[in-house]
Short mmCIF file of C-alpha atoms in Angstrom, two decimals:
data_model
loop_
_atom_site.label_atom_id
_atom_site.label_comp_id
_atom_site.label_asym_id
_atom_site.label_seq_id
_atom_site.Cartn_x
_atom_site.Cartn_y
_atom_site.Cartn_z
CA MET A 1 -0.02 -0.02 -0.02
CA LEU A 2 2.78 2.51 1.00
CA GLY A 3 4.79 3.39 -1.96
CA GLN A 4 8.24 4.69 -2.42
CA SER A 5 7.36 8.43 -1.75
CA PHE A 6 5.92 7.64 1.74
CA PRO A 7 8.10 10.20 3.65
CA PHE A 8 6.97 12.87 1.17
CA ASP A 9 3.37 11.75 1.23
CA MET A 10 3.25 11.98 4.98
CA ALA A 11 4.52 15.50 4.96
CA HIS A 12 2.19 16.35 2.20
CA MET A 13 -0.77 14.81 4.11
CA LEU A 14 0.08 16.74 7.27
CA ALA A 15 0.53 20.09 5.55
CA GLY A 16 -2.52 19.56 3.49
CA GLY A 17 -4.44 18.66 6.54
CA MET A 18 -3.54 22.00 8.09
CA VAL A 19 -4.85 23.89 4.99
CA THR A 20 -8.16 21.69 5.33
CA VAL A 21 -8.50 22.61 9.19
CA SER A 22 -7.90 26.36 8.17
CA PHE A 23 -10.93 25.93 5.87
CA MET A 24 -12.85 24.44 8.77
CA LEU A 25 -11.86 27.51 10.84
CA LEU A 26 -13.25 29.63 8.13
CA PHE A 27 -16.36 27.61 7.92
CA GLN A 28 -17.09 27.15 11.71
CA ASP A 29 -19.31 29.82 13.18
CA ARG A 30 -19.44 28.68 16.86
CA LEU A 31 -16.70 29.81 19.25
CA ILE A 32 -16.14 26.67 21.31
CA ALA A 33 -15.93 24.65 18.00
CA LEU A 34 -13.69 27.15 16.64
CA ILE A 35 -11.18 26.71 19.44
CA TRP A 36 -11.41 22.92 19.05
CA PHE A 37 -10.35 23.33 15.46
CA LEU A 38 -7.60 25.68 16.45
CA ALA A 39 -6.29 22.93 18.81
CA LEU A 40 -6.59 20.35 15.77
CA HIS A 41 -4.69 22.84 13.62
CA ALA A 42 -1.87 23.13 16.09
CA LEU A 43 -1.76 19.44 16.59
CA ALA A 44 -1.31 18.84 12.89
CA LEU A 45 1.49 21.32 12.90
CA ALA A 46 3.16 19.56 15.82
CA LEU A 47 3.00 16.35 13.97
CA ALA A 48 4.28 17.97 10.77
CA LEU A 49 7.31 19.37 12.79
CA ALA A 50 7.95 16.08 14.46
CA TRP A 51 7.67 14.15 11.14
CA GLN A 52 10.26 16.62 9.61
CA ALA A 53 12.46 16.32 12.73
CA HIS A 54 12.42 12.56 12.24
CA ARG A 55 13.29 12.83 8.56
CA GLN A 56 16.22 15.26 9.00
CA ALA A 57 17.22 13.80 12.29
CA ALA A 58 17.16 17.44 13.56
CA ASP A 59 16.78 17.64 17.33
CA ASP A 60 15.80 21.28 17.54
CA LEU A 61 12.68 20.46 15.32
CA TYR A 62 11.66 18.03 17.97
CA VAL A 63 11.80 20.74 20.68
CA ALA A 64 9.72 23.05 18.25
CA ALA A 65 7.20 20.16 17.78
CA ALA A 66 6.95 19.65 21.55
CA LEU A 67 6.53 23.48 22.08
CA ALA A 68 3.78 23.48 19.39
CA LEU A 69 2.10 20.62 21.02
CA VAL A 70 2.12 21.97 24.64
CA VAL A 71 1.72 25.65 23.97
CA LYS A 72 -0.28 25.91 20.85
CA ALA A 73 -2.41 22.64 20.98
CA ILE A 74 -3.09 22.56 24.67
CA LEU A 75 -2.29 25.66 26.71
CA ILE A 76 -3.74 28.31 24.34
CA PRO A 77 -6.93 26.47 23.44
CA MET A 78 -7.49 25.89 27.13
CA GLY A 79 -6.94 29.48 28.01
CA LEU A 80 -9.30 30.51 25.15
CA ARG A 81 -11.93 28.17 26.42
CA TRP A 82 -11.66 29.47 29.82
CA LEU A 83 -11.98 33.09 28.61
CA VAL A 84 -15.13 32.16 26.55
CA ARG A 85 -16.74 30.54 29.40
CA HIS A 86 -15.69 33.35 31.79
CA LEU A 87 -17.07 36.07 29.40
CA GLN A 88 -20.16 33.91 28.63
CA ILE A 89 -19.95 34.56 24.93
CA GLU A 90 -20.66 31.03 23.84
CA ARG A 91 -22.80 32.23 21.03
CA THR A 92 -22.66 32.35 17.22
CA VAL A 93 -19.91 34.18 15.47
CA GLU A 94 -21.48 36.40 12.80
CA ALA A 95 -19.39 36.49 9.49
CA VAL A 96 -19.27 39.66 7.29
CA VAL A 97 -19.20 37.97 4.09
CA GLY A 98 -21.38 34.78 3.60
CA VAL A 99 -19.74 31.54 4.16
CA GLY A 100 -19.94 30.44 0.48
CA MET A 101 -18.23 33.68 -0.50
CA ALA A 102 -15.54 33.30 2.08
CA MET A 103 -14.89 29.75 0.78
CA LEU A 104 -14.44 30.94 -2.73
CA PHE A 105 -12.09 33.57 -1.59
CA GLY A 106 -10.21 30.84 0.35
CA ILE A 107 -9.90 28.65 -2.74
CA GLY A 108 -8.70 31.54 -4.71
CA LEU A 109 -6.04 32.26 -1.99
CA VAL A 110 -4.82 28.68 -1.95
CA ALA A 111 -4.50 28.74 -5.85
CA LEU A 112 -2.69 32.06 -5.53
CA SER A 113 -0.24 30.85 -2.97
CA VAL A 114 0.49 27.74 -5.10
CA MET A 115 1.04 30.08 -8.19
CA VAL A 116 3.18 32.62 -6.30
CA MET A 117 5.54 29.96 -4.96
CA LEU A 118 5.95 28.42 -8.39
CA PRO A 119 9.53 29.82 -8.79
CA ALA A 120 10.55 27.73 -5.85
CA ALA A 121 9.53 24.56 -7.83
CA THR A 122 12.55 24.82 -9.99
CA HIS A 123 14.78 24.93 -7.03
CA SER A 124 13.27 21.96 -5.22
CA PRO A 125 9.63 20.68 -5.50
CA LEU A 126 9.52 19.80 -1.92
CA MET A 127 10.30 23.39 -0.90
CA TRP A 128 7.58 24.55 -3.31
CA GLU A 129 5.10 22.21 -1.79
CA ASP A 130 5.98 23.26 1.83
CA LEU A 131 6.09 27.02 1.20
CA SER A 132 2.93 27.13 -0.73
CA PHE A 133 0.93 25.25 1.93
CA ALA A 134 2.44 27.50 4.60
CA LEU A 135 1.58 30.60 2.60
CA ALA A 136 -1.96 29.24 2.09
CA VAL A 137 -2.31 28.86 5.80
CA VAL A 138 -1.13 32.29 6.48
CA MET A 139 -3.46 33.80 3.85
CA LEU A 140 -6.36 31.82 5.18
CA GLY A 141 -5.70 33.04 8.69
CA LEU A 142 -5.75 36.55 7.39
CA LEU A 143 -9.08 35.82 5.66
CA ILE A 144 -10.50 34.56 8.91
CA MET A 145 -9.40 37.76 10.66
CA ILE A 146 -11.08 39.88 7.81
CA THR A 147 -14.45 38.06 7.65
CA ARG A 148 -15.08 37.89 11.39
CA ARG A 149 -16.37 40.62 13.60
CA ASN A 150 -15.88 38.95 16.79
CA ALA A 151 -12.69 39.79 18.49
CA MET A 152 -12.26 36.36 19.79
CA ALA A 153 -12.53 34.74 16.22
CA GLN A 154 -10.08 37.31 14.99
CA ILE A 155 -7.54 36.24 17.61
CA ILE A 156 -8.09 32.57 16.54
CA GLY A 157 -7.34 33.73 12.93
CA LEU A 158 -4.16 35.33 14.13
CA LEU A 159 -3.14 32.25 15.97
CA SER A 160 -3.57 30.14 12.81
CA VAL A 161 -1.45 32.66 10.84
CA ASP A 162 1.32 31.90 13.49
CA ASN A 163 0.89 28.20 12.93
CA GLY A 164 1.32 28.74 9.21
CA VAL A 165 4.50 30.79 9.70
CA THR A 166 5.88 27.87 11.84
CA LEU A 167 4.96 25.47 9.18
CA ALA A 168 7.14 27.50 6.67
CA VAL A 169 10.01 26.82 9.17
CA VAL A 170 9.79 23.08 8.10
CA GLY A 171 10.81 23.89 4.65
CA ILE A 172 13.78 26.15 5.54
CA ARG A 173 16.75 24.56 7.12
CA GLY A 174 18.70 26.19 9.75
CA MET A 175 16.06 28.18 11.51
CA PRO A 176 17.50 28.81 15.02
CA LEU A 177 15.60 27.41 17.93
CA VAL A 178 15.96 30.65 19.89
CA ILE A 179 13.46 32.30 17.47
CA ASP A 180 10.83 29.59 18.00
CA LEU A 181 11.22 29.68 21.71
CA GLY A 182 10.95 33.47 21.56
CA VAL A 183 7.83 33.21 19.55
CA ALA A 184 6.22 30.71 21.77
CA CYS A 185 6.86 32.85 24.81
CA LEU A 186 5.48 35.90 22.96
CA LEU A 187 2.41 33.88 22.31
CA VAL A 188 1.82 33.25 25.82
CA ALA A 189 2.36 36.81 26.82
CA ALA A 190 0.02 37.82 24.07
CA MET A 191 -2.62 35.71 25.33
CA VAL A 192 -2.59 37.41 28.70
CA VAL A 193 -2.89 40.85 27.03
CA PHE A 194 -5.81 39.42 24.78
CA ALA A 195 -7.44 38.31 27.91
CA ILE A 196 -7.29 41.68 29.55
CA TYR A 197 -8.17 43.48 26.28
CA PHE A 198 -11.30 41.19 25.85
CA LYS A 199 -12.42 41.67 29.57
CA HIS A 200 -12.23 45.47 29.14
CA ILE A 201 -14.11 45.52 25.91
CA HIS A 202 -16.65 43.12 27.19
CA GLN A 203 -17.15 45.13 30.48
CA ARG A 204 -17.52 48.35 28.67
CA PHE A 205 -19.83 47.27 25.67
CA ASP A 206 -21.13 43.89 26.85
CA SER A 207 -20.06 42.37 23.60
CA VAL A 208 -16.78 41.46 21.88
CA ASP A 209 -18.00 42.54 18.48
CA VAL A 210 -15.37 44.91 17.20
CA HIS A 211 -17.86 46.98 15.19
CA VAL A 212 -19.01 48.39 18.63
CA LEU A 213 -15.61 50.02 18.82
CA ASP A 214 -16.17 51.81 15.40
CA ARG A 215 -19.37 53.07 16.53
CA PHE A 216 -17.88 54.16 19.76
CA ARG A 217 -15.24 56.21 18.02
CA GLY A 218 -17.93 57.71 15.74
CA GLU A 219 -16.51 56.32 12.59
CA GLU A 220 -19.73 54.63 11.69
CA SER A 221 -23.20 55.86 12.24
CA MET B 1 -18.97 -18.86 -23.93
CA ALA B 2 -16.86 -16.08 -22.46
CA MET B 3 -19.63 -13.69 -23.48
CA ILE B 4 -22.20 -15.79 -21.69
CA GLN B 5 -20.03 -15.85 -18.59
CA SER B 6 -19.52 -12.21 -18.44
CA LEU B 7 -23.28 -11.54 -19.16
CA LEU B 8 -24.04 -13.98 -16.33
CA ALA B 9 -21.70 -12.21 -14.00
CA GLN B 10 -23.25 -8.74 -14.89
CA GLY B 11 -26.75 -10.27 -14.47
CA PHE B 12 -25.63 -11.50 -11.07
CA GLN B 13 -24.46 -8.07 -9.97
CA MET B 14 -27.72 -6.43 -11.02
CA MET B 15 -29.74 -8.98 -9.05
CA LEU B 16 -27.39 -8.70 -6.08
CA VAL B 17 -27.83 -4.88 -5.82
CA LEU B 18 -31.52 -5.30 -6.19
CA ALA B 19 -31.71 -7.92 -3.48
CA VAL B 20 -29.40 -6.09 -1.11
CA ALA B 21 -30.93 -2.65 -1.43
CA PRO B 22 -33.96 -3.18 0.97
CA LEU B 23 -31.56 -4.94 3.39
CA VAL B 24 -29.38 -1.77 3.56
CA ILE B 25 -32.47 0.25 4.63
CA GLY B 26 -33.44 -2.53 6.98
CA ILE B 27 -29.95 -2.53 8.59
CA ILE B 28 -29.81 1.20 8.89
CA ARG B 29 -33.27 1.26 10.60
CA LYS B 30 -32.28 -1.47 13.02
CA VAL B 31 -29.01 0.08 14.03
CA LYS B 32 -30.77 3.42 14.57
CA ALA B 33 -33.44 1.85 16.55
CA ARG B 34 -30.84 -0.14 18.77
CA LEU B 35 -28.74 3.02 19.33
CA SER B 36 -31.78 4.82 20.54
CA ARG B 37 -32.71 2.04 22.92
CA ARG B 38 -35.68 0.65 20.88
CA ILE B 39 -35.91 -2.99 19.58
CA GLY B 40 -36.99 -1.85 16.09
CA PRO B 41 -38.34 -3.87 13.35
CA SER B 42 -36.57 -6.99 11.81
CA ILE B 43 -33.86 -6.08 9.30
CA PHE B 44 -36.11 -7.87 6.63
CA GLN B 45 -39.12 -5.50 7.19
CA PRO B 46 -38.47 -3.37 4.13
CA TYR B 47 -38.94 -6.47 1.93
CA ARG B 48 -42.22 -7.09 3.62
CA ASP B 49 -43.17 -3.49 3.14
CA LEU B 50 -42.38 -3.60 -0.50
CA ILE B 51 -44.43 -6.88 -1.07
CA ARG B 52 -47.31 -5.44 0.83
CA LEU B 53 -47.19 -2.21 -1.26
CA ALA B 54 -46.98 -4.22 -4.47
CA ARG B 55 -50.17 -6.14 -3.63
CA LYS B 56 -52.14 -3.04 -2.82
CA ASP B 57 -54.28 -1.25 -5.12
CA THR B 58 -52.86 2.04 -6.56
CA VAL B 59 -54.84 5.16 -6.06
CA VAL B 60 -54.21 7.98 -8.52
CA ALA B 61 -55.32 11.55 -8.37
CA HIS B 62 -57.88 12.20 -10.99
CA ASN B 63 -55.92 15.14 -12.41
CA ALA B 64 -52.72 13.10 -12.74
CA SER B 65 -51.39 12.91 -16.27
CA TRP B 66 -49.64 9.95 -17.99
CA LEU B 67 -46.38 11.36 -16.71
CA PHE B 68 -47.35 10.51 -13.07
CA LEU B 69 -47.92 6.91 -14.14
CA VAL B 70 -44.72 6.35 -16.06
CA ALA B 71 -42.40 8.37 -13.70
CA PRO B 72 -41.84 5.54 -11.15
CA TYR B 73 -40.83 3.07 -13.94
CA ILE B 74 -38.37 5.53 -15.52
CA VAL B 75 -36.90 6.39 -12.05
CA PHE B 76 -36.46 2.87 -11.01
CA ALA B 77 -35.04 1.84 -14.43
CA ALA B 78 -32.47 4.79 -14.53
CA ILE B 79 -31.27 4.06 -11.05
CA TRP B 80 -31.03 0.30 -11.66
CA VAL B 81 -28.95 0.83 -14.72
CA ALA B 82 -26.64 3.18 -12.72
CA ALA B 83 -26.35 0.55 -10.18
CA ALA B 84 -25.36 -1.97 -12.51
CA LEU B 85 -22.55 0.22 -13.66
CA VAL B 86 -20.82 0.51 -10.12
CA PRO B 87 -18.47 -2.29 -9.31
CA THR B 88 -19.70 -4.24 -6.31
CA TYR B 89 -18.24 -7.65 -5.97
CA ALA B 90 -15.97 -7.73 -9.14
CA LEU B 91 -14.14 -5.12 -11.25
CA GLY B 92 -14.57 -4.85 -14.98
CA LEU B 93 -17.85 -6.36 -15.60
CA ILE B 94 -19.10 -6.15 -19.04
CA PHE B 95 -21.45 -3.12 -18.60
CA SER B 96 -19.02 -1.16 -16.67
CA TRP B 97 -16.80 -0.45 -19.74
CA SER B 98 -19.79 1.06 -21.51
CA ALA B 99 -20.21 4.00 -19.34
CA ASP B 100 -18.09 5.95 -16.77
CA ILE B 101 -18.84 7.66 -13.46
CA ILE B 102 -20.16 10.85 -15.30
CA VAL B 103 -22.75 8.74 -16.95
CA ILE B 104 -23.80 7.33 -13.57
CA VAL B 105 -24.20 10.99 -12.29
CA GLY B 106 -26.27 11.67 -15.39
CA LEU B 107 -28.48 8.74 -14.98
CA LEU B 108 -29.18 9.74 -11.32
CA ALA B 109 -29.92 13.27 -12.59
CA LEU B 110 -32.38 11.80 -15.07
CA ALA B 111 -34.20 9.77 -12.28
CA ARG B 112 -34.29 12.95 -10.12
CA PHE B 113 -35.68 15.04 -13.13
CA PHE B 114 -38.67 12.75 -13.60
CA LEU B 115 -39.22 12.35 -9.85
CA ALA B 116 -39.44 16.15 -9.70
CA LEU B 117 -41.78 16.36 -12.62
CA ALA B 118 -44.06 13.69 -11.04
CA GLY B 119 -44.01 15.76 -7.69
CA LEU B 120 -45.18 18.74 -9.64
CA ASP B 121 -47.80 16.95 -11.87
CA VAL B 122 -50.56 16.44 -9.32
CA GLY B 123 -50.26 20.13 -8.21
CA THR B 124 -50.49 19.74 -4.49
CA ALA B 125 -48.63 22.17 -2.31
CA PHE B 126 -46.37 19.60 -0.78
CA GLY B 127 -45.31 18.16 -4.16
CA GLY B 128 -44.27 21.60 -5.24
CA ILE B 129 -42.34 22.40 -2.01
CA GLY B 130 -40.68 19.04 -2.09
CA THR B 131 -39.48 19.35 -5.72
CA SER B 132 -38.19 22.90 -5.28
CA ARG B 133 -36.19 21.85 -2.30
CA GLU B 134 -34.83 18.73 -4.16
CA MET B 135 -33.84 20.80 -7.00
CA MET B 136 -32.06 23.31 -4.77
CA ILE B 137 -30.13 20.43 -2.90
CA SER B 138 -29.33 18.67 -6.20
CA SER B 139 -28.13 21.81 -7.94
CA LEU B 140 -25.57 22.17 -5.10
CA ALA B 141 -24.75 18.50 -4.73
CA GLU B 142 -24.01 17.78 -8.26
CA PRO B 143 -21.09 20.31 -8.81
CA ALA B 144 -19.64 18.90 -5.58
CA MET B 145 -20.00 15.34 -6.88
CA LEU B 146 -18.47 16.23 -10.31
CA MET B 147 -15.50 17.98 -8.55
CA ILE B 148 -14.84 14.84 -6.56
CA VAL B 149 -15.19 12.76 -9.69
CA PHE B 150 -12.56 15.11 -11.37
CA THR B 151 -10.22 14.69 -8.50
CA LEU B 152 -10.44 10.82 -8.54
CA SER B 153 -10.14 10.68 -12.34
CA LEU B 154 -7.03 13.00 -12.33
CA LEU B 155 -5.52 10.76 -9.81
CA ALA B 156 -6.35 7.39 -11.65
CA GLN B 157 -6.10 8.90 -15.10
CA SER B 158 -9.58 7.49 -15.90
CA THR B 159 -13.21 8.13 -15.29
CA GLN B 160 -14.14 4.41 -15.34
CA LEU B 161 -14.96 3.30 -11.84
CA SER B 162 -13.36 -0.09 -12.49
CA SER B 163 -10.06 1.56 -13.34
CA ILE B 164 -10.23 4.02 -10.50
CA ALA B 165 -10.81 1.11 -7.99
CA HIS B 166 -8.07 -0.91 -9.47
CA TYR B 167 -5.60 2.15 -9.30
CA MET B 168 -6.62 2.49 -5.63
CA MET B 169 -5.58 -1.07 -5.03
CA THR B 170 -2.08 -0.62 -6.39
CA ALA B 171 0.77 0.72 -4.41
CA ASP B 172 1.35 3.95 -6.19
CA VAL B 173 -1.58 5.79 -4.52
CA GLY B 174 0.43 6.21 -1.38
CA LEU B 175 -0.94 8.52 1.22
CA ARG B 176 -2.69 11.39 -0.18
CA VAL B 177 -4.64 14.17 1.54
CA SER B 178 -6.71 14.56 -1.74
CA CYS B 179 -8.17 11.14 -1.28
CA GLY B 180 -9.25 11.98 2.28
CA LEU B 181 -10.92 15.18 1.03
CA ALA B 182 -12.56 13.34 -1.75
CA LEU B 183 -13.82 10.69 0.68
CA LEU B 184 -15.32 13.30 3.09
CA GLY B 185 -16.87 15.18 0.18
CA LEU B 186 -18.37 12.01 -1.34
CA VAL B 187 -19.75 11.17 2.09
CA MET B 188 -21.39 14.50 2.33
CA VAL B 189 -22.90 14.22 -1.11
CA THR B 190 -24.10 10.81 -0.33
CA ILE B 191 -25.95 12.06 2.69
CA ALA B 192 -27.52 14.97 0.82
CA GLU B 193 -28.51 12.95 -2.20
CA ASN B 194 -30.07 10.22 -0.26
CA GLY B 195 -31.97 12.58 1.98
CA ARG B 196 -30.39 11.09 4.98
CA VAL B 197 -30.58 12.70 8.42
CA PRO B 198 -28.81 16.11 8.60
CA VAL B 199 -30.26 17.07 5.26
CA ASP B 200 -33.65 15.31 5.14
CA ASN B 201 -35.34 12.83 7.45
CA PRO B 202 -36.53 9.72 5.73
CA ALA B 203 -38.51 8.53 8.69
CA THR B 204 -41.16 11.34 8.70
CA HIS B 205 -44.19 11.44 6.57
CA LEU B 206 -45.86 14.55 7.50
CA GLU B 207 -43.39 17.27 8.38
CA LEU B 208 -43.01 20.75 6.79
CA THR B 209 -39.29 20.25 6.17
CA MET B 210 -39.55 16.92 4.33
CA VAL B 211 -37.98 16.79 0.86
CA HIS B 212 -38.11 13.32 -0.74
CA GLU B 213 -41.32 12.22 1.09
CA ALA B 214 -43.09 15.31 -0.06
CA MET B 215 -42.38 14.65 -3.59
CA ILE B 216 -43.81 10.96 -3.33
CA LEU B 217 -46.66 11.90 -1.22
CA GLU B 218 -49.24 11.23 -3.86
CA TYR B 219 -48.01 7.81 -4.71
CA SER B 220 -49.41 4.55 -3.52
CA GLY B 221 -49.38 0.80 -4.19
CA ARG B 222 -47.03 -0.56 -6.75
CA HIS B 223 -45.75 2.82 -7.88
CA LEU B 224 -44.79 3.60 -4.30
CA ALA B 225 -42.99 0.35 -3.99
CA LEU B 226 -41.05 0.92 -7.07
CA ILE B 227 -40.04 4.40 -5.97
CA GLU B 228 -39.09 3.14 -2.34
CA LEU B 229 -36.99 0.32 -3.96
CA ALA B 230 -35.34 3.01 -6.26
CA ALA B 231 -34.51 5.00 -3.38
CA ALA B 232 -33.00 1.98 -1.50
CA LEU B 233 -31.05 1.11 -4.71
CA LYS B 234 -29.68 4.72 -5.04
CA LEU B 235 -28.37 4.62 -1.39
CA THR B 236 -26.76 1.16 -2.07
CA LEU B 237 -25.30 2.46 -5.24
CA TYR B 238 -23.67 5.48 -3.25
CA LEU B 239 -22.47 3.06 -0.52
CA SER B 240 -21.07 0.77 -3.13
CA MET B 241 -19.41 3.56 -4.83
CA LEU B 242 -17.76 4.67 -1.65
CA THR B 243 -16.59 1.00 -0.72
CA CYS B 244 -15.33 0.25 -4.18
CA VAL B 245 -13.37 3.51 -4.56
CA PHE B 246 -11.99 3.91 -1.06
CA LEU B 247 -12.01 0.43 0.24
CA PRO B 248 -11.34 -1.64 -2.82
CA TRP B 249 -9.57 -4.49 -1.08
CA GLY B 250 -11.14 -8.02 -1.54
CA ILE B 251 -12.96 -6.97 -4.72
CA ALA B 252 -12.49 -9.80 -7.43
CA LEU B 253 -10.39 -8.61 -10.22
CA ASN B 254 -11.11 -8.71 -13.93
CA GLY B 255 -11.55 -12.25 -15.17
CA ALA B 256 -11.29 -13.96 -11.75
CA LYS B 257 -12.29 -17.57 -11.12
CA LEU B 258 -15.53 -18.59 -9.50
CA PRO B 259 -14.31 -19.07 -5.87
CA VAL B 260 -12.62 -15.64 -5.90
CA LEU B 261 -15.84 -14.20 -7.28
CA GLY B 262 -17.88 -15.83 -4.27
CA LEU B 263 -15.33 -14.38 -1.76
CA GLY B 264 -15.84 -10.99 -3.52
CA VAL B 265 -19.55 -11.26 -2.94
CA LEU B 266 -19.09 -12.18 0.65
CA ILE B 267 -16.64 -9.24 1.30
CA TYR B 268 -18.80 -6.91 -0.51
CA LEU B 269 -21.80 -7.89 1.80
CA ILE B 270 -19.59 -7.29 4.85
CA LYS B 271 -18.55 -3.97 3.60
CA ILE B 272 -21.96 -2.77 2.82
CA THR B 273 -23.23 -3.94 6.15
CA VAL B 274 -20.51 -2.09 7.99
CA ALA B 275 -21.07 0.88 5.79
CA SER B 276 -24.74 1.04 6.54
CA ALA B 277 -24.14 0.59 10.35
CA VAL B 278 -21.58 3.52 10.25
CA LEU B 279 -24.07 5.72 8.38
CA ALA B 280 -26.84 4.83 10.88
CA ALA B 281 -24.52 5.57 13.77
CA PHE B 282 -23.63 8.94 12.34
CA GLU B 283 -27.38 9.78 11.82
CA VAL B 284 -28.06 9.09 15.54
CA THR B 285 -25.55 11.46 16.66
CA VAL B 286 -26.54 14.57 14.50
CA ALA B 287 -29.83 16.50 14.48
CA LYS B 288 -31.59 17.64 11.24
CA MET B 289 -30.30 20.86 9.82
CA ARG B 290 -32.49 23.77 8.78
CA VAL B 291 -32.97 23.84 4.99
CA PHE B 292 -31.16 27.14 4.65
CA ARG B 293 -27.93 25.41 6.30
CA VAL B 294 -27.97 22.73 3.69
CA VAL B 295 -26.52 25.33 1.22
CA ASP B 296 -23.43 25.80 3.61
CA PHE B 297 -23.15 21.97 4.07
CA LEU B 298 -23.02 21.24 0.41
CA ASN B 299 -20.79 24.32 -0.32
CA PHE B 300 -18.35 22.83 2.09
CA ALA B 301 -18.43 19.57 0.00
CA LEU B 302 -17.81 21.55 -3.18
CA MET B 303 -14.97 23.25 -1.49
CA LEU B 304 -13.45 19.99 -0.31
CA GLY B 305 -13.66 18.75 -3.97
CA LEU B 306 -11.94 21.95 -5.22
CA LEU B 307 -9.22 21.81 -2.48
CA ALA B 308 -8.61 18.13 -3.23
CA THR B 309 -8.01 19.00 -6.96
CA LEU B 310 -5.68 21.87 -6.02
CA LEU B 311 -3.65 19.92 -3.47
CA LEU B 312 -3.42 17.14 -6.07
CA PHE B 313 -1.95 19.68 -8.59
CA VAL B 314 0.82 20.48 -6.07
CA SER B 315 1.56 16.87 -5.19
CA ARG B 316 1.51 15.51 -8.80
CA SER B 317 4.20 17.68 -10.11
CA ILE B 318 6.73 15.96 -7.93
#
């Protein structure tokens, strides 16, 4: 059943799985489910990193995989869940564009990232595949941030962008571990800031819809 | 002689799907009943229902046209022919070379077209509602189905189901995310096209949200029996297609001997039983969606098909 290209197929499947989960994040409109999908996204990232570490026999990638697993797949989703429960906002996320439209945009973005990374194909097809999937995940994360009005969903989009950036690391050799460690610490710190920020918005406006802020500043009637 | 043998094998397949179809419905109902802590009717109850319906008189509305009377036969024939083209216990049966997977989609569309016409023919409100909903669902499900077909045929370099299944059995498929996406998409299309639970509830007869049941509300007697059998055949067809493409192991190869064919039949029966049980278990765990959400559901299936094709494009060039 498993052919010659198994190592490549495995990497392809994990990266492709991340792109698919990004689409699920785009599609899902309930906060708790969104957080579950974010955890799944990070889990796929951790597996992709671990697989790459195994293939390249690179120990620092193992550390990166463990970091992704513990921080991104367990701690951050747990924190977000606590926040959602705490603020009592387990309700529907309203998207600005319809889901169908967002999906079409998403497909377009995936096609775009494959095309943009085409020059890398002459260099190494493996690199092309890695970088185009990573770029697709980043683009989809940005799309999630654009289409959602709920601050929590926007943060989830931002975190999926970060996962995409880390996925790009897989394709580039010699990324220092220090950077990855730094990013992980930064994320945890950012989570604390987000939590305080949400709490303030929620206390003041009784909602985490960011359009309330626009209205408050008088930018929108 | 070889001609007769291959015709016999094909005839056996057609009889097999016809015989298995009510059993699939029976198994699904039984598993659903057991999972909701009821005993449920025997798995052979659908056969009894069909026999009872076939014996009963048919009542036809007095403003029904000839179309209403011929539609059940056309629907049944189209679906039966389509079911004959899907490999079940053996690959490369004689009919399967005459038409590919796109023809199967076309035959199913033909059946749906006539059923929709029959739903409109008598002019009752329910028939009209059911027809319009069925048309909406199918207009969304068909592009998704075709996208998945394109993915599979790009992968296997053929639109013949036999060739696709044969390709899936060989080693060079490897592990592909596109296959997983296509599988998920095809499962979603199967659920939508057969009116299973999240999209339509086959167990209700008078509900404002019914789709398939609303179209056939005016039918009775042997016409109803034919339509029910056709619906069961359609579900069997989709389950067979899923198993032959994504779980082809154990299917008899082209020109196999009799014992291998027997084994193929046995394995097919096991696969279809397991598939029905899994479908039933899934149906118990989800609630029916609102009709407006079906659009999102099927858009997601279409998107999976598109994504599968795109990812295939990246991986194929290596």
